[in-house]
Coordinates of N, CA, C and O in Angstrom, one line a residue:
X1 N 21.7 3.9 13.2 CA 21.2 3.9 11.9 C 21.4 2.5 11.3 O 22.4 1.9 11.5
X2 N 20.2 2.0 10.5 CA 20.4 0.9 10.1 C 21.7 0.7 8.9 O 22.1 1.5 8.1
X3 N 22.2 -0.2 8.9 CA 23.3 -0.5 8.1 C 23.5 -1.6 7.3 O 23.6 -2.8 7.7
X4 N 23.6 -1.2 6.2 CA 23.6 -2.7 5.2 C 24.7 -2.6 3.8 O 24.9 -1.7 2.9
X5 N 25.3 -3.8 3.9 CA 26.1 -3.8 2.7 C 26.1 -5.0 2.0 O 26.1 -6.1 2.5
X6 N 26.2 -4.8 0.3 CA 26.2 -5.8 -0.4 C 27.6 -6.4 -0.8 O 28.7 -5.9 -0.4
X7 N 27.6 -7.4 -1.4 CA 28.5 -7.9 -1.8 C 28.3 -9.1 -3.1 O 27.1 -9.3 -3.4
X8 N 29.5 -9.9 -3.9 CA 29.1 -10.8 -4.6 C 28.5 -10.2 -6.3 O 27.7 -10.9 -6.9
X9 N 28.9 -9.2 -6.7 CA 28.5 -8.6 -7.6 C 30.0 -9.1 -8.7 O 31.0 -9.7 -8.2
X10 N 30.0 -8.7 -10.1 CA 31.1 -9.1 -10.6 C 30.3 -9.5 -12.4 O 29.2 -9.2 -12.9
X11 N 31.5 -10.0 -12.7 CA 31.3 -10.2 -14.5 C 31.1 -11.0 -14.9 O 32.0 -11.7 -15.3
X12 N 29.7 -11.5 -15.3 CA 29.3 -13.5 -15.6 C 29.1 -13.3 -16.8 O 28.5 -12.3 -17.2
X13 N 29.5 -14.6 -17.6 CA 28.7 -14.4 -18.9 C 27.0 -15.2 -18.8 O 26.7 -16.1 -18.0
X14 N 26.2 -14.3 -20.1 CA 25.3 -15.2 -20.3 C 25.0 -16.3 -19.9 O 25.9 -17.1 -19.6
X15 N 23.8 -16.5 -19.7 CA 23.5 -17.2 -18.9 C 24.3 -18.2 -17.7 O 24.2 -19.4 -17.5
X16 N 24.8 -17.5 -17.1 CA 25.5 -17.7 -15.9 C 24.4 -17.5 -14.7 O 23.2 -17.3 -14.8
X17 N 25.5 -17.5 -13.2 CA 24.5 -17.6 -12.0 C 26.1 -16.5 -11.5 O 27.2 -16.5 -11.9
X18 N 25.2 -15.5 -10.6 CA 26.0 -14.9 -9.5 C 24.5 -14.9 -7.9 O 23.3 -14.9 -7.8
X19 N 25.8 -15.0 -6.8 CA 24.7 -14.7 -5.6 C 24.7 -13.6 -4.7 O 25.1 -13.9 -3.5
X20 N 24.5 -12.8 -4.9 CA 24.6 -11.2 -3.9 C 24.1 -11.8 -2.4 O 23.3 -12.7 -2.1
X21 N 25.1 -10.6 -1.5 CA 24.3 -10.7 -0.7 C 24.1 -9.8 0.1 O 24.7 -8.8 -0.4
X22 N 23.5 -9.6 1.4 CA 22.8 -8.3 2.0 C 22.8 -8.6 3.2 O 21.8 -9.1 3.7
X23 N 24.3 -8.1 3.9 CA 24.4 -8.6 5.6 C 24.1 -7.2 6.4 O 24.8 -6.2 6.2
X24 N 23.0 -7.1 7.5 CA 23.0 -6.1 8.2 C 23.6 -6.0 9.2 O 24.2 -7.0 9.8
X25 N 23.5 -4.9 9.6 CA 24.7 -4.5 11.1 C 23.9 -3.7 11.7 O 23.1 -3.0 11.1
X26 N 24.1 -3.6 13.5 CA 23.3 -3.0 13.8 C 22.0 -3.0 14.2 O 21.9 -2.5 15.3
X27 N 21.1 -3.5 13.7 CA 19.9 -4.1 13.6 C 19.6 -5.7 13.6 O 20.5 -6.3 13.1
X28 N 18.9 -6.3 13.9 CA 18.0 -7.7 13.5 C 17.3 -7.4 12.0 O 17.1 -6.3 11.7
X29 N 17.1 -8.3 11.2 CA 16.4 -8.2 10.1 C 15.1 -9.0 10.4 O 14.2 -9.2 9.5
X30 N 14.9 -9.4 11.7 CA 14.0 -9.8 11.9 C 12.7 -9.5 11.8 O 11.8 -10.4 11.8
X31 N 12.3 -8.2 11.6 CA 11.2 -7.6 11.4 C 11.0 -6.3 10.7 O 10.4 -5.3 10.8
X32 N 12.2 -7.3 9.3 CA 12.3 -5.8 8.4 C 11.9 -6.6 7.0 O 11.8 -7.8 7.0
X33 N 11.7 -5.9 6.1 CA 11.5 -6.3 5.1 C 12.7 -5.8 3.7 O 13.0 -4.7 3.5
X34 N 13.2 -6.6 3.1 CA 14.4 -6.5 3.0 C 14.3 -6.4 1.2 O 14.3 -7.5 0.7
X35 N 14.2 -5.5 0.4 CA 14.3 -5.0 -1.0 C 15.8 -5.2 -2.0 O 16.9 -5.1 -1.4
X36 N 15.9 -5.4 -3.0 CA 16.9 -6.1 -3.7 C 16.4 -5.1 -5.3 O 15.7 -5.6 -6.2
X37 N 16.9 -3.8 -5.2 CA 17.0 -2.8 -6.3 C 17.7 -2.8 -7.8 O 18.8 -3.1 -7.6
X38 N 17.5 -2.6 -8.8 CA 19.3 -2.2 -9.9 C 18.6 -1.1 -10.3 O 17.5 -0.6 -10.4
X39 N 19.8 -0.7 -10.6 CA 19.9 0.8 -11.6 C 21.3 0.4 -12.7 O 22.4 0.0 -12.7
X40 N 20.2 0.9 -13.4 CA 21.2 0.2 -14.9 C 21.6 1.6 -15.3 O 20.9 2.5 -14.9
X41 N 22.7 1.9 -16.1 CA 22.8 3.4 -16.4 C 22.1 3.9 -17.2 O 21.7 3.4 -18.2
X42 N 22.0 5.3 -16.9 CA 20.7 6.2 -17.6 C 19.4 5.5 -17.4 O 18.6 5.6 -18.3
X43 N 19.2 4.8 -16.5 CA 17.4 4.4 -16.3 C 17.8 5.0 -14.7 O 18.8 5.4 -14.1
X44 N 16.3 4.8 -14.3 CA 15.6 4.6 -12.7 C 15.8 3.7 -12.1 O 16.0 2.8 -12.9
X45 N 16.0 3.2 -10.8 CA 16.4 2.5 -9.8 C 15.0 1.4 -10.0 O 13.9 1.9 -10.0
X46 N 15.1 -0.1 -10.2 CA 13.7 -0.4 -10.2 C 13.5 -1.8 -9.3 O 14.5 -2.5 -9.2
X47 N 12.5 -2.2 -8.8 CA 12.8 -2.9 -7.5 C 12.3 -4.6 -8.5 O 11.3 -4.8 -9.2
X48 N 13.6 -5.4 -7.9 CA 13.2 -6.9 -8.3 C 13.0 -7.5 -7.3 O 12.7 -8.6 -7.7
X49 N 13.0 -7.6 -6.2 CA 12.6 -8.6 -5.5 C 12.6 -8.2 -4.3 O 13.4 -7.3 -3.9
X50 N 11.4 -9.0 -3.1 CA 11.5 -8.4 -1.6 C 11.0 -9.6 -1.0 O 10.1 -10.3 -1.5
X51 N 11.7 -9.9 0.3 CA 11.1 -10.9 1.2 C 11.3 -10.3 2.4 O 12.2 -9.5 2.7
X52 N 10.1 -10.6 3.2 CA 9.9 -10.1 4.2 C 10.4 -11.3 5.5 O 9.8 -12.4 5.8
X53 N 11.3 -10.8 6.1 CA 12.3 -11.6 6.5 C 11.6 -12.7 7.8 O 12.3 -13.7 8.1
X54 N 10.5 -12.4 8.5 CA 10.2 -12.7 9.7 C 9.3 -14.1 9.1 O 9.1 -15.0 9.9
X55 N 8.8 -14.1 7.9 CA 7.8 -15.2 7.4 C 8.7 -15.8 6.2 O 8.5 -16.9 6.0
X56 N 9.5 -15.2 5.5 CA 10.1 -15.5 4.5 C 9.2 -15.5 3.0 O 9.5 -15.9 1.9
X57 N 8.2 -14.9 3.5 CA 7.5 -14.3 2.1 C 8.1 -13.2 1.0 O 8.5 -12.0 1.3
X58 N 8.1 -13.8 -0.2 CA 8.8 -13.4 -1.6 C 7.8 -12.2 -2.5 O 6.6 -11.9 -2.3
X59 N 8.4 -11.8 -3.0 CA 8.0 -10.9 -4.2 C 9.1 -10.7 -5.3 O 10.3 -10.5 -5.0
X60 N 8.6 -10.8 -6.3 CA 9.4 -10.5 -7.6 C 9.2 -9.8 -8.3 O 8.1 -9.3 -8.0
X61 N 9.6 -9.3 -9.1 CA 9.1 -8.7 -10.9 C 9.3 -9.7 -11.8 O 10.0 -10.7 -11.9
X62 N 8.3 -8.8 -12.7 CA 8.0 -9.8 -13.6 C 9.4 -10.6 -14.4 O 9.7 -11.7 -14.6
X63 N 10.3 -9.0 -14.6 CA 11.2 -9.6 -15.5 C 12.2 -10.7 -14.8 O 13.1 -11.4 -15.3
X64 N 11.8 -10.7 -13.6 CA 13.3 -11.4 -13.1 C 12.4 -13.4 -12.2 O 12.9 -14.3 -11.6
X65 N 11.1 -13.1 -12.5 CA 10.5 -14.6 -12.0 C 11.4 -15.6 -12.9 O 12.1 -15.4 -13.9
X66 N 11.0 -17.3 -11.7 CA 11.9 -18.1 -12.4 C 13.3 -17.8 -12.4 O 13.9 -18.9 -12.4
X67 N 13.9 -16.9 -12.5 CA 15.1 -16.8 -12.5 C 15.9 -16.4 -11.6 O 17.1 -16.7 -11.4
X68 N 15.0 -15.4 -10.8 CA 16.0 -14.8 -9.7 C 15.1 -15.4 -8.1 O 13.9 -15.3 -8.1
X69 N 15.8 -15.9 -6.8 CA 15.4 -16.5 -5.9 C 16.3 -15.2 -4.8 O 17.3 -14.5 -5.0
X70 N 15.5 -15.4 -4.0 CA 15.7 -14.3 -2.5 C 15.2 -15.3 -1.6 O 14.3 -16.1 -1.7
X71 N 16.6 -14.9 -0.5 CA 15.8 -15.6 0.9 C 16.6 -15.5 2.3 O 17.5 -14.6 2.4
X72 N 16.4 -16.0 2.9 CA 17.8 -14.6 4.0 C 18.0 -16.7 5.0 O 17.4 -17.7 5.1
X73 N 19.2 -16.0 5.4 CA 19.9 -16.5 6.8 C 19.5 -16.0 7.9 O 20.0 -14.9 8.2
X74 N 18.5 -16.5 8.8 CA 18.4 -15.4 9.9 C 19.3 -15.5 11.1 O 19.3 -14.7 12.0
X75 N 20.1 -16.7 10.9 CA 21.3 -16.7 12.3 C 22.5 -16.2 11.9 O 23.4 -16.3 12.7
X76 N 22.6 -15.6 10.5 CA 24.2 -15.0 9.5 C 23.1 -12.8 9.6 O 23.7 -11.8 9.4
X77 N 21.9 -13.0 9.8 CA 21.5 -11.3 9.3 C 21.8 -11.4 8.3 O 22.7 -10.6 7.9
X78 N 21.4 -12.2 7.4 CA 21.4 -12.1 5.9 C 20.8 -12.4 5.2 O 20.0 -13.2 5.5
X79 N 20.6 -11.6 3.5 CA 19.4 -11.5 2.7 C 20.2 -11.9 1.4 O 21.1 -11.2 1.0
X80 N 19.9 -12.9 0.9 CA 20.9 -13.6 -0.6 C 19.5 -13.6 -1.6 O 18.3 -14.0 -1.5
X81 N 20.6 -12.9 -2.9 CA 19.4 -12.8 -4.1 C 20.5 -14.0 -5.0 O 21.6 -13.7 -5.6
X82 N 19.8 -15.1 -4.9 CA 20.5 -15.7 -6.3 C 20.2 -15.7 -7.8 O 19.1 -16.2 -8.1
X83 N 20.8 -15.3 -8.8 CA 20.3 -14.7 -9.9 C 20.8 -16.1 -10.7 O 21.9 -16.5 -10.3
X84 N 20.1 -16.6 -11.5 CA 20.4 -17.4 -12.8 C 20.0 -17.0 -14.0 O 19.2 -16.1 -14.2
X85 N 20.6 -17.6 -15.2 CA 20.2 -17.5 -16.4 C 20.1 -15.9 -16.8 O 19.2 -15.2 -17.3
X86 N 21.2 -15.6 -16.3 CA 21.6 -14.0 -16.4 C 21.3 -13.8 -17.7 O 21.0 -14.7 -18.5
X87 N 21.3 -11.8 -18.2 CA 21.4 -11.7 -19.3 C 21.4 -10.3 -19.0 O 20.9 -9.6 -18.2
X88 N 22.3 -10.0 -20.4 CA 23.1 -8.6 -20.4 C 22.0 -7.7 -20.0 O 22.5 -6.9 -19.2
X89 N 20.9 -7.4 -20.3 CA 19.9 -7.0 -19.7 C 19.5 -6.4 -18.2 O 18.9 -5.5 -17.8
X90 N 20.6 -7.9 -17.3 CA 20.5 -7.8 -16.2 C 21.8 -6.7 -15.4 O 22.2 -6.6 -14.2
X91 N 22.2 -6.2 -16.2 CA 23.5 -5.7 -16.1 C 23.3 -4.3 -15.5 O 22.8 -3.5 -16.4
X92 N 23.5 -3.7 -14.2 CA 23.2 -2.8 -13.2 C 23.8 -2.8 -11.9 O 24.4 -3.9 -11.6
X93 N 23.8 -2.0 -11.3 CA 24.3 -1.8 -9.7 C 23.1 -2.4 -8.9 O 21.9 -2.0 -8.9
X94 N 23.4 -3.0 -8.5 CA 22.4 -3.9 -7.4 C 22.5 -3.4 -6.3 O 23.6 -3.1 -5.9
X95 N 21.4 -3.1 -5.4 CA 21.5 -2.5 -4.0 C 20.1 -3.3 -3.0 O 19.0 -3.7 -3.4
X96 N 20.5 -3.3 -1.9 CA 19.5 -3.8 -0.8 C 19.3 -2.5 -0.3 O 19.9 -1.4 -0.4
X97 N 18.0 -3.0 0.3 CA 17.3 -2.1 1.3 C 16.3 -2.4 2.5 O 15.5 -3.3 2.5
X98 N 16.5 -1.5 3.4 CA 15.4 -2.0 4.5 C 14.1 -1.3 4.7 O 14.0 -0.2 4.1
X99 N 13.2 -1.6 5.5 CA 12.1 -1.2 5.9 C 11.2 -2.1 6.9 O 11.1 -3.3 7.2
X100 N 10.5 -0.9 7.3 CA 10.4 -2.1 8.6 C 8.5 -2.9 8.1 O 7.5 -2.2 7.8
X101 N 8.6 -4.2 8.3 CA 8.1 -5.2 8.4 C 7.5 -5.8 7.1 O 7.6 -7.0 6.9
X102 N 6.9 -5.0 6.1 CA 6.3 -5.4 5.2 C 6.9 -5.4 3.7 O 7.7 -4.6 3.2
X103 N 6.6 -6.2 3.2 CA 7.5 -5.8 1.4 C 6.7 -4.7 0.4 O 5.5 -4.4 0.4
X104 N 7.5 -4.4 -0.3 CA 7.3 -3.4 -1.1 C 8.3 -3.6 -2.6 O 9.4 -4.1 -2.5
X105 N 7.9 -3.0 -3.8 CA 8.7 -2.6 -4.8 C 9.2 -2.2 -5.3 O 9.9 -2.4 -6.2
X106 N 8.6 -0.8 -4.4 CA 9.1 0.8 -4.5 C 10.0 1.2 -4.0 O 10.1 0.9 -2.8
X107 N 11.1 2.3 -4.6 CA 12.0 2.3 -4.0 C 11.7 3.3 -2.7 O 12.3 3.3 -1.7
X108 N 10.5 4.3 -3.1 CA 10.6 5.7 -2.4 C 10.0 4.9 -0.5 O 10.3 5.3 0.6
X109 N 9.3 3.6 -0.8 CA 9.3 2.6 0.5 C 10.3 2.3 1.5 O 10.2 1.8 2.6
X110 N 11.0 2.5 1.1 CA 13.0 2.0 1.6 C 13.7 3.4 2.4 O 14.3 4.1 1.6
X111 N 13.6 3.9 3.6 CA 14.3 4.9 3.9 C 15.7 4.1 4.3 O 16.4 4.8 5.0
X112 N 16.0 3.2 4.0 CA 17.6 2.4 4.2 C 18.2 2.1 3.6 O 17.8 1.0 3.5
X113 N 19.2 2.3 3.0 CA 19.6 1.9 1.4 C 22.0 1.4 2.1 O 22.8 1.9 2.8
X114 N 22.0 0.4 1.4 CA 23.5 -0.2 1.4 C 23.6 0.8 0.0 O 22.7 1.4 -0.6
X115 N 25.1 0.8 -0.4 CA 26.0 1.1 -1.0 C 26.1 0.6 -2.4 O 26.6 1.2 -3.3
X116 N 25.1 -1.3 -2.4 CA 25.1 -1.1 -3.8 C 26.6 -2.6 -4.5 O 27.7 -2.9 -4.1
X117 N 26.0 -3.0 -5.2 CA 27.5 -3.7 -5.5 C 27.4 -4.1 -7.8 O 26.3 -4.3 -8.4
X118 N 28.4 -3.9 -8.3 CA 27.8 -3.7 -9.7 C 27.7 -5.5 -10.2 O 28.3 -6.5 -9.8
X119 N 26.8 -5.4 -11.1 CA 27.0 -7.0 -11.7 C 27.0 -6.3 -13.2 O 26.5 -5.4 -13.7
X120 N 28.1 -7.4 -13.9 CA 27.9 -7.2 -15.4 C 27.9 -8.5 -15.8 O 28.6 -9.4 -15.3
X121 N 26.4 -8.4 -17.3 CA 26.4 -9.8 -17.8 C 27.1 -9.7 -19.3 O 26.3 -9.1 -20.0
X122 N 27.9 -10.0 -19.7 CA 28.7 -10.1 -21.0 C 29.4 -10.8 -21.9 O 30.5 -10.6 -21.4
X123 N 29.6 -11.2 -22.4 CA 30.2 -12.2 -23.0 C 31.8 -11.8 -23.6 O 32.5 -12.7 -24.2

């Protein structure tokens, strides 16, 4: 079973920078496409960003362009979401996910899901 866990979550204020990241085990990410989720409390799980790890091609949402950058290590099996110019807004459980080859923004796309790591933006 594929295996992934995040890490690098934590308490920044406004407009601050935090960098998650998303190391797999088990698998190559080489020909996976690699999703970067939050669920803020009482909303839905909603997908910000995906790169597809074998080309290094990106996807965003709207809310998080310019601000939030994805892009992996492929000699670490790693997927890093760098977030800047945070804002309490951005404040949710952050989770990775896999799938195999192509990107997506959906979560019901992702049958692989890590554990998740929380970020809070606050002052």
């Amino acid at each position: 079973q594929l295996q992934l866990v995040e890490s690098g979550g934590g308490l920044v204020h406004p407009g601050g920078s935090l960098r998650l990241s998303c190391a797999a085990s088990r698998f190559s990410l080489d020909y996976y496409a690699i999703g970067w989720f939050r669920q803020a409390p009482g909303k839905e799980r909603e997908g910000v960003s995906c790169i597809k790890v074998i080309d290094g091609t990106t996807h965003y949402a709207d809310s998080v362009k310019g601000r939030f950058t994805v892009s992996r290590d492929n000699a670490k099996n790693t997927v890093y979401l760098q977030m800047n110019s945070l804002k309490p807004e951005d404040t949710a459980n952050y989770y990775c996910a896999a799938r195999s080859y192509s990107c997506s923004l959906w979560k019901i796309d992702f049958p692989s899901w890590g554990q998740g790591t929380q970020v809070i933006v606050s002052s």
